[in-house]
Structures are given as structure tokens and as C-alpha cells.
Amino acid sequence: MISQLLLFLSFLSLLSPSLSQLRATLIDCGSTVGSTIDGRRWHPDTSYISVGTPTTIATPVLDPTLSTVRSFPLQNNLHKKFCYAVPVYRGSKYMVRTTYFYGGINGVDSPPVFDQMVDGTLWSVVNTTADYSNGMASYYEGVFEAQGKSMSVCVGVNIYTDSDPFISALEFVILGDSLYNSTDFKSHGLSLVSRHIFGYSGPIIRYPDDRFDRFWEPYLESKSTPASNNNVPVRGFWNLPPSKVFDTVLASNQSEPIDLIWPQVSLPTSTYYIALYFANNHGSSSTKSRMFSITFNGVTYYKHLNVTKEGVAVFSTMWPLTGTTKLTLTPAVGSNDSPLINGGEVFSVLALGGRTLTRDVIALEKIKSSLQNPPLDWNGDPCFPREYSWTGVNCSEGPRIRVVTLNLTSMGLSGSLSASISNLTALTSIELGNNTLSGSIPDLSSLRMLEILHLEDNQLSGEIPPSLGNMASLNELFLQNNNLTGQVPSSLIGKPGLNLRTSPGNQLVSPRPS
């Protein structure tokens, strides 16, 4: 469960010319025009989402991307999600960052608390109350692999949400292959807890100093020890931290332990990805050795780490933590120099949610496009997270997730019923009654498990497909109050076990006696 590795990799060999520029999709949520800020191109969000309300906030802001938000309706939307769909490269690893600045858009003092999701995975609860009270925006960062040609990022209404959820900005940045590559991103994602530079008190370090625009925050603590600037020529870091991380160092004055409360938040009981970065700040001619051990809450994380001027990193992919965490660096016996630390990252390790069978997702998307007013939450994965499955969609259990029932009764739907519904071959029930659907009834003969078909009280026209009579599992067929014409198929008349309703409201004739 717990692994520890010490890596000395050539920094230069990991780089390619394309990585010197940010490869990203940056979305200014709620904005209707694009902009360029600090050399980074931001897009309006209208190409990525079709629901929600764009709003310009009244609160003055320094960052232009915080001046607009997209908000989503709270009313009657408990456990409903609203999703951005962003084109991606399948198999690529992305840093995904969401930013939230409330700006009083809901007319109440405190911002709402709500959920955020990536594809079918519940990522985290969004609670920006503390930051907003201090006049700051909140950001959340994760690392996820693209499982398809698009990724969805969604916000959702949970039981604590008391006003409309919202989002200010959304970023997708492609990461280099070497970054965080000890994680199996087919089954897990990473959610950032802390990323710090130790012994540093300046502004956040980010792009262009970090080619992937990760945020490296200064570690501020009242007991901080002195920092020094040495321009250490590091080259041993597969996660490619920016060189500025090594311009300063947190070290003890003498050969004594360093105790730090880090991360500076109380952690829920879980497993965490931890990476620590070190580089000796003595010149090559120094005879001093710098060796120390690392513990978290008294548990050995790495023993007798030998830090050189080229740099060294240690990491664990699955380290258990809970509550307040104390990081201790203790000099090894015989070491004649003090411990030090330059940087560190902590991520919580997320087990990915499931994925609906692609064939079913495509079919539902085509059904959605044939409706003039589909449910607002028909975005993202239809079945996951489970508590946020699409309105009217019920899914199977087990390793292969299929759509098994579709119930959109009395949803005020208009438009037509797409023939792609016949591709949802695990369906046992279709209930679309009491809407204003028009057009013909498609051929549903491929739905061999279908038991219930309710299409009553619509505006469907044309003939009843004879193939309905050949569906062995069908035991309930309601077609009354439509505009159907022609004969009732003889295969339906007197079919054993079938509850058939075709009147009133149609212009049908019974089949001639044989």
C-alpha cells in the first residue's frame, strides 16, 4: 500500500520543445468574449456549456477572469449536475483547475456550498466561504487522465446548497508524461491539498516559471527558519518543479531537527500522494554531508536521505494521513549539516467513479438532440456519480454499466423520439407519457428485454410498428391519446400477458378477422 522511491532522473532528457509553452484550454466562465491575460488566451464559455446564466459581478476584482461567473438554478435541482464538456486528447494527462469567486451574485452574504465532479467522479465539495470573507477567490486543482475525446467538469446541488451554485473559471492543461507517473490514472485521480515552496515569502509562482501553470504557494509559519538564495543547478525531478522552487530553502540554523505542520489543514482520513523536493545549497567543494530522515507524525517516510546539489525527490503514492500532520526532518548520525527542504506537494488519491457504456452514452446524446427541451442536467456521464445520474435515467450495477430504465413522464418534453433509443439494448422500461412528443414511433425490436412502453398522452403520429408484437418480454404498452393511424397490428391483439391501451385519442382500426 505504501511505496517510497528515490529518483535521480535527467531533467533535460524529460523536456521537449513543445513543453516550453502552455498547452491548455482556458475558459472564462460567464464571459461572452475572449481575452488574453498575461500571455494566456482565455475563451468564452458558450462553446462548452448550454445551461446556466452568465453574470457580471458587481464586486471590483483585479483578475479579469473573476469578473464574470456562470450560475445554475438551485430550485428543484437537488442532486442535479450542470456540466462543461471540453474536447481533450484521449489518454493524455490533464491538470484541471476550477476557480470560484462569489461576488454576491445570489443576493446573500455567504456563497453556496456545492459539489464538483470530473466525468463520473465526485471530485470534492466546493466551500469558498472562508476565502470569500477574506476577499479572495478559491481554486481547486486535480490531475486526471482523459478517458475519451471529451472531459466533463460539473457542479452539482447537494443537501447543503442554499443558493445557486456557480463557477468563475475552468482550466485544462496538458501535463508532461513524467509528471505524477507513479499513479494509475485508469483507476485513480489526484486532488491537490497543498503545494508549497519552503523558505519563500513572495507571490505565488506559476506560469511561465512553471511551464504547466501549477500554483506554488509560499509556506508561511511563525517559526520559519532563514532562507537562502543559491541558484542550485537541480536536474533530478521527474515532476518538473520550476527552478525557482530551489532559489530558497528552509533549513535549521544548526544540526537539529525541523518540525513543520504541513499540510496546514486538518486532513480527512484517507490515502495521499506526497512528493518532497530537496537540493543541497552548498557548493561542490564543500566537505559537509547533508543526510537526514523524514517522518510524518512520527512514522518514517524516508530514512537517511542524502541530499546533493543536483537535487533529490522522494515520494509516496499511497500514504495514510489523518487530522493535523507534523513533518519532521531529523539529521542522521554522522551528518555534519542541518536538514533542509525546498518544496512539497500533497494530493488526496481519488478512486475514480464508473463510466457508462459508450454505446449507451452516444444513444442518450442523440435522444437529447432530438428533444427541443431536454432536462437541464443531461450533461456529463449519465450514470455517475450515482447520486447525480441524469433525470429519468436508471442504470445497472456491476462492471458493465448500462441504462436499464428511462422515465421522463410529465417532463414537458417536445420534439421527436430518436431512433437511437433502440441502441439502449438493456432497457426494460420506457416511460415517456404526458409530454408533447411528435413524429413516429421508431422500430424498437432490438430492445429484447423491454417490458414496459408508455407513450400515452403525446402527439405521436403514423402507424404502430408491427414489430412491437414480436417483443417477447413486452407486457405493458400504453399508446392512448396520440394521433396514431392505421391498423392495430394483429400480433398485439390478444397477445398473452400484454396490457394494451390504444384508446381513446387515436384513429386506429382493429385488424380484420382472419
Short mmCIF file of C-alpha atoms in Angstrom, two decimals:
data_model
loop_
_atom_site.label_atom_id
_atom_site.label_comp_id
_atom_site.label_asym_id
_atom_site.label_seq_id
_atom_site.Cartn_x
_atom_site.Cartn_y
_atom_site.Cartn_z
CA MET A 1 0.00 0.00 0.00
CA ILE A 2 2.85 2.37 0.85
CA SER A 3 5.67 2.83 -1.62
CA GLN A 4 8.72 5.02 -1.45
CA LEU A 5 11.09 5.76 -4.30
CA LEU A 6 14.18 7.91 -4.70
CA LEU A 7 14.59 9.13 -8.26
CA PHE A 8 17.59 10.70 -9.93
CA LEU A 9 16.47 11.46 -13.48
CA SER A 10 17.96 13.81 -16.01
CA PHE A 11 15.88 16.96 -16.07
CA LEU A 12 16.89 17.88 -19.61
CA SER A 13 16.04 14.50 -21.09
CA LEU A 14 12.44 14.85 -19.94
CA LEU A 15 11.83 18.05 -21.83
CA SER A 16 10.69 18.58 -25.39
CA PRO A 17 10.36 21.92 -27.20
CA SER A 18 6.55 21.71 -27.08
CA LEU A 19 6.60 21.73 -23.28
CA SER A 20 8.15 25.19 -23.18
CA GLN A 21 4.72 26.62 -23.98
CA LEU A 22 1.47 26.14 -22.13
CA ARG A 23 -0.81 23.68 -23.92
CA ALA A 24 -4.16 24.43 -22.40
CA THR A 25 -7.84 25.20 -22.80
CA LEU A 26 -8.68 28.17 -20.58
CA ILE A 27 -12.37 29.01 -20.12
CA ASP A 28 -13.62 32.31 -18.67
CA CYS A 29 -16.95 31.18 -17.25
CA GLY A 30 -19.84 33.55 -17.84
CA SER A 31 -17.88 35.62 -20.36
CA THR A 32 -19.14 36.16 -23.90
CA VAL A 33 -15.84 37.39 -25.35
CA GLY A 34 -12.31 36.06 -25.39
CA SER A 35 -9.33 37.78 -23.82
CA THR A 36 -5.56 37.50 -23.44
CA ILE A 37 -4.24 37.87 -19.90
CA ASP A 38 -0.51 37.61 -19.09
CA GLY A 39 0.09 35.90 -22.41
CA ARG A 40 -2.60 33.27 -21.84
CA ARG A 41 -5.61 33.08 -24.15
CA TRP A 42 -8.99 32.75 -22.44
CA HIS A 43 -12.12 31.60 -24.26
CA PRO A 44 -15.75 32.49 -23.57
CA ASP A 45 -17.66 29.52 -22.20
CA THR A 46 -20.57 29.42 -24.63
CA SER A 47 -18.98 26.66 -26.75
CA TYR A 48 -18.63 24.35 -23.77
CA ILE A 49 -21.96 24.55 -21.94
CA SER A 50 -25.62 25.16 -22.84
CA VAL A 51 -27.21 25.68 -19.41
CA GLY A 52 -26.87 28.25 -16.67
CA THR A 53 -26.89 32.03 -16.56
CA PRO A 54 -23.84 34.21 -17.31
CA THR A 55 -23.49 37.11 -14.86
CA THR A 56 -21.11 40.01 -14.38
CA ILE A 57 -20.39 40.55 -10.71
CA ALA A 58 -20.54 43.99 -9.12
CA THR A 59 -17.53 43.48 -6.83
CA PRO A 60 -14.31 45.05 -8.23
CA VAL A 61 -11.62 42.45 -8.99
CA LEU A 62 -8.00 42.58 -10.11
CA ASP A 63 -8.18 39.34 -12.12
CA PRO A 64 -10.48 39.90 -15.15
CA THR A 65 -11.50 36.20 -15.19
CA LEU A 66 -13.20 36.72 -11.83
CA SER A 67 -15.46 39.49 -13.10
CA THR A 68 -17.94 37.03 -14.64
CA VAL A 69 -19.49 33.78 -13.43
CA ARG A 70 -21.94 31.22 -14.73
CA SER A 71 -24.57 30.25 -12.17
CA PHE A 72 -27.03 27.37 -12.16
CA PRO A 73 -30.55 27.12 -10.75
CA LEU A 74 -30.94 25.71 -7.25
CA GLN A 75 -34.70 25.26 -7.22
CA ASN A 76 -35.89 21.67 -7.71
CA ASN A 77 -32.38 20.55 -8.63
CA LEU A 78 -31.16 18.59 -5.60
CA HIS A 79 -28.52 16.13 -6.82
CA LYS A 80 -28.66 17.56 -10.32
CA LYS A 81 -25.42 18.45 -12.07
CA PHE A 82 -24.51 21.08 -14.67
CA CYS A 83 -21.52 20.26 -16.85
CA TYR A 84 -18.91 21.76 -19.11
CA ALA A 85 -17.80 19.42 -21.91
CA VAL A 86 -14.22 20.15 -23.02
CA PRO A 87 -12.51 18.46 -26.01
CA VAL A 88 -9.36 16.60 -24.93
CA TYR A 89 -6.80 14.12 -26.25
CA ARG A 90 -7.70 10.60 -25.18
CA GLY A 91 -5.01 9.12 -22.93
CA SER A 92 -3.41 12.48 -22.10
CA LYS A 93 -2.93 13.59 -18.53
CA TYR A 94 -4.50 16.92 -17.56
CA MET A 95 -4.18 19.34 -14.72
CA VAL A 96 -7.77 20.52 -14.19
CA ARG A 97 -8.31 23.70 -12.18
CA THR A 98 -11.61 25.28 -11.18
CA THR A 99 -11.81 28.81 -9.74
CA TYR A 100 -14.67 30.31 -7.75
CA PHE A 101 -15.30 33.92 -6.69
CA TYR A 102 -18.82 34.53 -5.45
CA GLY A 103 -19.18 38.31 -5.78
CA GLY A 104 -22.59 38.31 -4.09
CA ILE A 105 -24.40 37.15 -7.23
CA ASN A 106 -27.20 35.41 -5.31
CA GLY A 107 -28.07 38.45 -3.21
CA VAL A 108 -26.96 36.83 0.06
CA ASP A 109 -23.78 37.44 2.01
CA SER A 110 -22.34 33.92 2.05
CA PRO A 111 -21.51 31.85 -1.03
CA PRO A 112 -23.26 28.49 -1.50
CA VAL A 113 -21.64 25.15 -0.76
CA PHE A 114 -21.94 22.56 -3.53
CA ASP A 115 -20.22 19.60 -5.23
CA GLN A 116 -17.87 19.45 -8.18
CA MET A 117 -17.27 16.44 -10.42
CA VAL A 118 -14.94 15.31 -13.20
CA ASP A 119 -16.65 12.92 -15.60
CA GLY A 120 -18.25 10.29 -13.33
CA THR A 121 -16.09 11.04 -10.28
CA LEU A 122 -17.18 13.13 -7.33
CA TRP A 123 -14.12 15.36 -7.01
CA SER A 124 -14.79 17.49 -3.91
CA VAL A 125 -17.14 19.77 -2.04
CA VAL A 126 -16.72 23.42 -3.03
CA ASN A 127 -16.75 25.64 0.05
CA THR A 128 -15.42 29.13 -0.66
CA THR A 129 -16.82 30.82 2.47
CA ALA A 130 -13.52 31.42 4.28
CA ASP A 131 -11.68 32.68 1.21
CA TYR A 132 -14.54 34.93 0.17
CA SER A 133 -14.77 36.51 3.61
CA ASN A 134 -11.11 37.48 3.14
CA GLY A 135 -11.77 38.89 -0.33
CA MET A 136 -10.08 36.02 -2.13
CA ALA A 137 -11.02 33.55 -4.83
CA SER A 138 -10.84 29.80 -4.23
CA TYR A 139 -9.25 27.33 -6.59
CA TYR A 140 -9.26 23.54 -6.77
CA GLU A 141 -6.74 21.56 -8.75
CA GLY A 142 -6.64 17.92 -9.78
CA VAL A 143 -4.84 15.58 -12.15
CA PHE A 144 -6.93 13.29 -14.34
CA GLU A 145 -6.42 11.25 -17.48
CA ALA A 146 -8.73 11.78 -20.44
CA GLN A 147 -10.68 8.55 -20.92
CA GLY A 148 -12.38 9.76 -24.09
CA LYS A 149 -12.43 12.61 -26.59
CA SER A 150 -14.00 14.99 -24.08
CA MET A 151 -13.94 15.50 -20.33
CA SER A 152 -16.75 16.98 -18.29
CA VAL A 153 -16.43 19.20 -15.24
CA CYS A 154 -19.70 19.62 -13.39
CA VAL A 155 -21.08 21.48 -10.40
CA GLY A 156 -23.95 19.90 -8.51
CA VAL A 157 -26.51 20.79 -5.87
CA ASN A 158 -26.05 18.91 -2.60
CA ILE A 159 -28.08 18.98 0.61
CA TYR A 160 -26.07 21.95 1.94
CA THR A 161 -26.55 24.17 -1.10
CA ASP A 162 -28.71 27.16 -0.14
CA SER A 163 -28.40 29.35 -3.25
CA ASP A 164 -27.41 28.97 -6.89
CA PRO A 165 -24.04 27.22 -7.43
CA PHE A 166 -21.60 28.99 -9.77
CA ILE A 167 -18.14 28.87 -11.35
CA SER A 168 -15.70 31.61 -12.39
CA ALA A 169 -13.02 29.86 -14.45
CA LEU A 170 -12.08 26.43 -15.74
CA GLU A 171 -8.64 25.34 -16.97
CA PHE A 172 -7.38 22.19 -18.70
CA VAL A 173 -3.58 21.97 -19.01
CA ILE A 174 -1.82 19.00 -20.64
CA LEU A 175 0.91 17.65 -18.38
CA GLY A 176 4.18 16.03 -19.39
CA ASP A 177 4.30 12.24 -19.41
CA SER A 178 6.72 12.12 -16.49
CA LEU A 179 4.55 14.11 -14.10
CA TYR A 180 2.92 12.07 -11.32
CA ASN A 181 3.52 8.97 -13.45
CA SER A 182 3.54 6.58 -10.48
CA THR A 183 -0.25 6.92 -10.24
CA ASP A 184 -2.53 4.56 -12.15
CA PHE A 185 -4.80 7.15 -13.75
CA LYS A 186 -7.02 4.44 -15.22
CA SER A 187 -8.40 3.89 -11.73
CA HIS A 188 -7.39 6.98 -9.74
CA GLY A 189 -7.15 10.74 -9.90
CA LEU A 190 -5.31 13.24 -7.74
CA SER A 191 -6.85 16.21 -5.92
CA LEU A 192 -4.43 18.87 -4.71
CA VAL A 193 -4.26 19.51 -0.96
CA SER A 194 -1.09 21.62 -0.72
CA ARG A 195 1.80 22.71 -2.93
CA HIS A 196 4.38 24.86 -1.20
CA ILE A 197 7.78 26.49 -1.55
CA PHE A 198 9.56 26.48 1.79
CA GLY A 199 11.60 29.44 2.99
CA TYR A 200 9.88 31.73 0.46
CA SER A 201 7.66 34.72 1.14
CA GLY A 202 6.96 36.17 -2.31
CA PRO A 203 3.93 35.88 -4.62
CA ILE A 204 2.63 32.56 -5.95
CA ILE A 205 4.99 31.04 -8.53
CA ARG A 206 3.16 29.91 -11.67
CA TYR A 207 3.41 30.16 -15.47
CA PRO A 208 5.78 30.94 -17.12
CA ASP A 209 8.07 29.89 -14.25
CA ASP A 210 6.07 26.67 -14.02
CA ARG A 211 5.57 25.52 -17.59
CA PHE A 212 2.35 23.72 -16.56
CA ASP A 213 0.98 26.73 -14.65
CA ARG A 214 0.75 24.93 -11.35
CA PHE A 215 0.45 27.24 -8.34
CA TRP A 216 3.39 27.07 -5.88
CA GLU A 217 2.44 28.95 -2.74
CA PRO A 218 4.84 30.29 -0.10
CA TYR A 219 4.88 28.33 3.14
CA LEU A 220 4.19 30.83 5.90
CA GLU A 221 4.70 29.85 9.50
CA SER A 222 5.67 31.95 12.52
CA LYS A 223 8.56 29.60 13.31
CA SER A 224 10.06 29.67 9.81
CA THR A 225 13.83 29.40 9.69
CA PRO A 226 16.05 31.53 7.44
CA ALA A 227 16.00 31.16 3.66
CA SER A 228 18.98 31.42 1.36
CA ASN A 229 19.36 32.02 -2.38
CA ASN A 230 21.90 29.86 -4.15
CA ASN A 231 20.58 29.14 -7.68
CA VAL A 232 21.13 25.42 -7.18
CA PRO A 233 21.63 23.63 -10.57
CA VAL A 234 18.98 20.97 -10.00
CA ARG A 235 18.26 18.32 -12.61
CA GLY A 236 16.76 15.31 -10.85
CA PHE A 237 13.00 15.86 -10.75
CA TRP A 238 10.51 13.86 -12.80
CA ASN A 239 7.63 16.09 -11.67
CA LEU A 240 9.48 19.08 -13.14
CA PRO A 241 9.07 21.68 -10.41
CA PRO A 242 10.13 25.16 -11.54
CA SER A 243 13.74 26.12 -10.84
CA LYS A 244 12.54 28.96 -8.60
CA VAL A 245 11.46 26.36 -6.05
CA PHE A 246 15.17 25.84 -5.36
CA ASP A 247 16.13 29.50 -5.12
CA THR A 248 15.15 29.44 -1.45
CA VAL A 249 15.41 26.82 1.25
CA LEU A 250 14.01 26.24 4.71
CA ALA A 251 16.77 24.94 6.97
CA SER A 252 17.60 24.82 10.64
CA ASN A 253 20.40 27.01 11.96
CA GLN A 254 22.27 24.06 13.40
CA SER A 255 22.28 20.31 13.01
CA GLU A 256 18.91 19.91 14.68
CA PRO A 257 15.51 18.63 13.55
CA ILE A 258 12.99 20.71 11.62
CA ASP A 259 9.36 20.31 12.69
CA LEU A 260 6.64 21.64 10.39
CA ILE A 261 2.86 21.47 10.49
CA TRP A 262 2.32 20.58 6.85
CA PRO A 263 -0.10 20.46 5.17
CA GLN A 264 -1.59 23.37 7.11
CA VAL A 265 -5.10 21.90 7.08
CA SER A 266 -6.70 19.09 9.04
CA LEU A 267 -6.89 16.12 6.70
CA PRO A 268 -9.75 13.64 6.44
CA THR A 269 -8.69 10.04 6.93
CA SER A 270 -7.55 8.87 3.53
CA THR A 271 -4.51 7.98 1.44
CA TYR A 272 -2.34 10.70 -0.04
CA TYR A 273 0.27 11.20 -2.73
CA ILE A 274 3.22 13.08 -1.18
CA ALA A 275 6.26 14.41 -3.06
CA LEU A 276 9.09 16.32 -1.36
CA TYR A 277 11.90 18.20 -3.13
CA PHE A 278 15.41 18.89 -1.81
CA ALA A 279 18.67 20.34 -3.13
CA ASN A 280 21.88 20.92 -1.21
CA ASN A 281 22.75 24.62 -1.20
CA HIS A 282 26.47 24.12 -0.55
CA GLY A 283 28.97 24.38 -3.38
CA SER A 284 30.64 21.35 -4.93
CA SER A 285 33.81 21.98 -2.94
CA SER A 286 32.04 21.66 0.40
CA THR A 287 33.03 18.67 2.51
CA LYS A 288 29.84 18.79 4.52
CA SER A 289 27.40 15.93 4.19
CA ARG A 290 23.66 16.56 4.43
CA MET A 291 21.80 13.42 5.40
CA PHE A 292 18.55 13.19 7.34
CA SER A 293 15.45 11.11 7.89
CA ILE A 294 11.87 12.16 7.19
CA THR A 295 8.84 11.27 9.30
CA PHE A 296 5.15 12.13 9.22
CA ASN A 297 3.57 12.08 12.67
CA GLY A 298 6.50 10.00 13.90
CA VAL A 299 6.19 7.36 11.16
CA THR A 300 9.29 7.01 8.99
CA TYR A 301 8.67 8.28 5.48
CA TYR A 302 12.28 8.07 4.26
CA LYS A 303 15.39 7.08 6.19
CA HIS A 304 18.88 8.56 5.71
CA LEU A 305 18.15 10.72 2.69
CA ASN A 306 21.39 12.01 1.16
CA VAL A 307 20.77 15.40 -0.44
CA THR A 308 23.14 16.58 -3.19
CA LYS A 309 23.38 19.83 -5.10
CA GLU A 310 21.81 18.15 -8.16
CA GLY A 311 18.66 17.62 -6.15
CA VAL A 312 16.65 14.70 -4.97
CA ALA A 313 12.96 13.90 -4.59
CA VAL A 314 11.12 11.34 -2.55
CA PHE A 315 7.51 10.37 -2.94
CA SER A 316 4.82 8.01 -1.77
CA THR A 317 1.82 7.16 -3.90
CA MET A 318 -0.43 5.88 -1.09
CA TRP A 319 0.45 7.32 2.32
CA PRO A 320 -2.21 7.24 5.05
CA LEU A 321 -2.82 10.53 6.88
CA THR A 322 -5.49 11.96 9.13
CA GLY A 323 -6.00 15.19 11.06
CA THR A 324 -3.09 17.53 11.81
CA THR A 325 0.15 16.37 10.21
CA LYS A 326 3.66 17.06 11.51
CA LEU A 327 6.56 16.72 9.08
CA THR A 328 9.91 16.19 10.81
CA LEU A 329 13.38 16.24 9.23
CA THR A 330 15.95 14.71 11.61
CA PRO A 331 19.75 14.78 10.98
CA ALA A 332 21.31 11.37 10.55
CA VAL A 333 24.10 10.23 12.84
CA GLY A 334 27.36 11.42 11.28
CA SER A 335 25.76 14.14 9.17
CA ASN A 336 27.56 17.42 9.73
CA ASP A 337 25.00 19.75 8.24
CA SER A 338 21.42 20.69 9.01
CA PRO A 339 18.31 19.30 7.29
CA LEU A 340 16.57 21.42 4.68
CA ILE A 341 13.56 21.38 2.37
CA ASN A 342 12.71 23.34 -0.78
CA GLY A 343 9.25 22.24 -1.86
CA GLY A 344 6.47 19.75 -1.43
CA GLU A 345 3.16 18.58 -2.86
CA VAL A 346 0.31 16.65 -1.28
CA PHE A 347 -2.65 15.25 -3.21
CA SER A 348 -5.52 13.17 -1.96
CA VAL A 349 -5.88 9.99 -4.01
CA LEU A 350 -9.35 9.67 -5.55
CA ALA A 351 -10.83 6.37 -6.66
CA LEU A 352 -12.46 7.11 -9.99
CA GLY A 353 -16.19 6.66 -10.37
CA GLY A 354 -17.57 4.37 -13.06
CA ARG A 355 -18.29 5.08 -16.70
CA THR A 356 -21.49 4.39 -18.59
CA LEU A 357 -21.10 2.11 -21.60
CA THR A 358 -20.08 4.35 -24.52
CA ARG A 359 -22.79 2.96 -26.79
CA ASP A 360 -25.46 3.99 -24.29
CA VAL A 361 -23.94 7.44 -23.83
CA ILE A 362 -23.99 8.04 -27.59
CA ALA A 363 -27.61 6.87 -27.81
CA LEU A 364 -28.70 9.18 -24.99
CA GLU A 365 -26.88 12.10 -26.59
CA LYS A 366 -28.82 11.50 -29.82
CA ILE A 367 -32.08 11.25 -27.89
CA LYS A 368 -31.17 14.53 -26.20
CA SER A 369 -30.53 16.23 -29.55
CA SER A 370 -33.92 15.11 -30.86
CA LEU A 371 -35.70 16.79 -27.94
CA GLN A 372 -36.31 20.53 -28.03
CA ASN A 373 -36.15 20.93 -24.26
CA PRO A 374 -34.24 18.03 -22.67
CA PRO A 375 -33.64 18.04 -18.89
CA LEU A 376 -31.07 20.64 -17.89
CA ASP A 377 -28.86 18.07 -16.18
CA TRP A 378 -28.44 15.83 -19.22
CA ASN A 379 -24.72 16.52 -19.39
CA GLY A 380 -21.65 14.62 -18.27
CA ASP A 381 -21.81 10.90 -17.55
CA PRO A 382 -25.44 9.65 -17.49
CA CYS A 383 -24.97 7.19 -14.61
CA PHE A 384 -22.15 8.64 -12.48
CA PRO A 385 -21.65 9.80 -9.84
CA ARG A 386 -24.56 7.59 -8.78
CA GLU A 387 -26.28 10.33 -6.77
CA TYR A 388 -26.03 12.60 -9.83
CA SER A 389 -27.34 10.31 -12.56
CA TRP A 390 -29.38 12.04 -15.25
CA THR A 391 -33.00 12.88 -14.60
CA GLY A 392 -35.15 9.91 -15.58
CA VAL A 393 -32.17 7.57 -16.15
CA ASN A 394 -31.65 4.46 -14.04
CA CYS A 395 -28.56 2.33 -14.51
CA SER A 396 -27.38 -1.19 -13.82
CA GLU A 397 -24.89 -2.37 -11.21
CA GLY A 398 -21.75 -4.36 -11.87
CA PRO A 399 -18.68 -3.78 -14.03
CA ARG A 400 -20.55 -3.01 -17.26
CA ILE A 401 -22.83 -0.06 -16.66
CA ARG A 402 -25.94 0.08 -18.85
CA VAL A 403 -29.07 2.23 -18.90
CA VAL A 404 -31.93 -0.03 -17.78
CA THR A 405 -34.91 2.32 -17.44
CA LEU A 406 -35.89 5.68 -18.92
CA ASN A 407 -38.69 7.57 -17.18
CA LEU A 408 -39.43 11.12 -18.35
CA THR A 409 -43.15 11.13 -17.64
CA SER A 410 -44.74 14.60 -17.44
CA MET A 411 -41.45 16.42 -18.09
CA GLY A 412 -42.91 18.85 -20.63
CA LEU A 413 -40.81 17.36 -23.42
CA SER A 414 -41.30 18.26 -27.05
CA GLY A 415 -39.55 17.19 -30.21
CA SER A 416 -39.34 13.66 -31.56
CA LEU A 417 -38.27 10.28 -30.27
CA SER A 418 -34.90 9.41 -31.81
CA ALA A 419 -34.48 6.01 -33.44
CA SER A 420 -31.24 5.77 -31.41
CA ILE A 421 -33.33 4.72 -28.42
CA SER A 422 -33.22 1.25 -29.99
CA ASN A 423 -29.47 1.16 -29.20
CA LEU A 424 -30.21 1.16 -25.46
CA THR A 425 -30.49 -2.61 -25.61
CA ALA A 426 -30.51 -3.14 -21.82
CA LEU A 427 -33.73 -1.15 -21.39
CA THR A 428 -36.53 -2.87 -19.53
CA SER A 429 -38.82 0.16 -19.27
CA ILE A 430 -39.50 3.31 -21.31
CA GLU A 431 -41.96 5.78 -19.79
CA LEU A 432 -42.44 8.99 -21.78
CA GLY A 433 -46.13 9.62 -21.19
CA ASN A 434 -47.82 13.01 -20.79
CA ASN A 435 -45.46 15.09 -22.92
CA THR A 436 -45.87 16.67 -26.38
CA LEU A 437 -43.63 14.38 -28.38
CA SER A 438 -44.41 14.22 -32.10
CA GLY A 439 -43.32 12.13 -35.07
CA SER A 440 -43.49 8.39 -35.43
CA ILE A 441 -42.73 5.54 -33.06
CA PRO A 442 -39.31 4.11 -34.03
CA ASP A 443 -38.58 0.43 -34.50
CA LEU A 444 -37.82 -0.93 -31.04
CA SER A 445 -37.43 -4.61 -31.95
CA SER A 446 -33.78 -4.62 -30.77
CA LEU A 447 -34.95 -3.99 -27.19
CA ARG A 448 -35.44 -7.64 -26.35
CA MET A 449 -35.58 -7.01 -22.60
CA LEU A 450 -38.22 -4.27 -22.81
CA GLU A 451 -41.19 -4.98 -20.56
CA ILE A 452 -42.93 -1.58 -20.31
CA LEU A 453 -43.52 1.02 -23.03
CA HIS A 454 -45.55 4.10 -22.07
CA LEU A 455 -46.01 6.67 -24.84
CA GLU A 456 -49.54 7.79 -23.96
CA ASP A 457 -50.71 11.41 -23.95
CA ASN A 458 -48.35 12.73 -26.59
CA GLN A 459 -48.72 13.86 -30.21
CA LEU A 460 -47.20 10.85 -31.94
CA SER A 461 -48.42 10.05 -35.43
CA GLY A 462 -48.13 7.33 -38.04
CA GLU A 463 -48.73 3.64 -37.57
CA ILE A 464 -47.95 1.35 -34.67
CA PRO A 465 -44.83 -0.64 -35.63
CA PRO A 466 -45.83 -4.30 -36.13
CA SER A 467 -42.51 -5.33 -34.57
CA LEU A 468 -43.88 -4.40 -31.14
CA GLY A 469 -45.98 -7.54 -31.28
CA ASN A 470 -42.87 -9.68 -31.65
CA MET A 471 -41.20 -8.44 -28.47
CA ALA A 472 -41.49 -11.41 -26.15
CA SER A 473 -40.84 -9.52 -22.90
CA LEU A 474 -43.28 -6.66 -23.54
CA ASN A 475 -46.17 -6.84 -21.09
CA GLU A 476 -47.39 -3.23 -20.90
CA LEU A 477 -47.99 -0.98 -23.92
CA PHE A 478 -49.79 2.35 -23.45
CA LEU A 479 -50.40 4.37 -26.62
CA GLN A 480 -53.68 6.16 -25.94
CA ASN A 481 -54.25 9.87 -26.63
CA ASN A 482 -51.89 10.30 -29.57
CA ASN A 483 -52.51 10.84 -33.30
CA LEU A 484 -51.78 7.30 -34.43
CA THR A 485 -53.47 5.90 -37.53
CA GLY A 486 -53.81 2.62 -39.39
CA GLN A 487 -54.50 -0.81 -38.03
CA VAL A 488 -53.54 -2.15 -34.66
CA PRO A 489 -51.06 -4.89 -35.55
CA SER A 490 -52.63 -8.32 -35.27
CA SER A 491 -49.58 -9.50 -33.32
CA LEU A 492 -50.67 -7.22 -30.46
CA ILE A 493 -54.32 -8.22 -30.36
CA GLY A 494 -54.86 -10.93 -27.81
CA LYS A 495 -51.15 -11.30 -27.07
CA PRO A 496 -50.95 -13.30 -23.81
CA GLY A 497 -49.89 -11.25 -20.80
CA LEU A 498 -49.93 -7.89 -22.64
CA ASN A 499 -51.75 -4.92 -21.11
CA LEU A 500 -52.53 -2.94 -24.30
CA ARG A 501 -54.15 0.51 -24.34
CA THR A 502 -54.68 2.24 -27.67
CA SER A 503 -57.82 4.29 -27.00
CA PRO A 504 -59.10 6.89 -26.67
CA GLY A 505 -57.46 9.56 -28.78
CA ASN A 506 -56.17 7.68 -31.83
CA GLN A 507 -57.64 6.92 -35.25
CA LEU A 508 -56.95 3.22 -35.24
CA VAL A 509 -58.89 0.29 -36.61
CA SER A 510 -58.77 -3.26 -35.41
CA PRO A 511 -57.33 -5.85 -37.76
CA ARG A 512 -59.73 -7.76 -39.96
CA PRO A 513 -60.75 -11.17 -38.65
CA SER A 514 -58.57 -13.91 -40.07
#
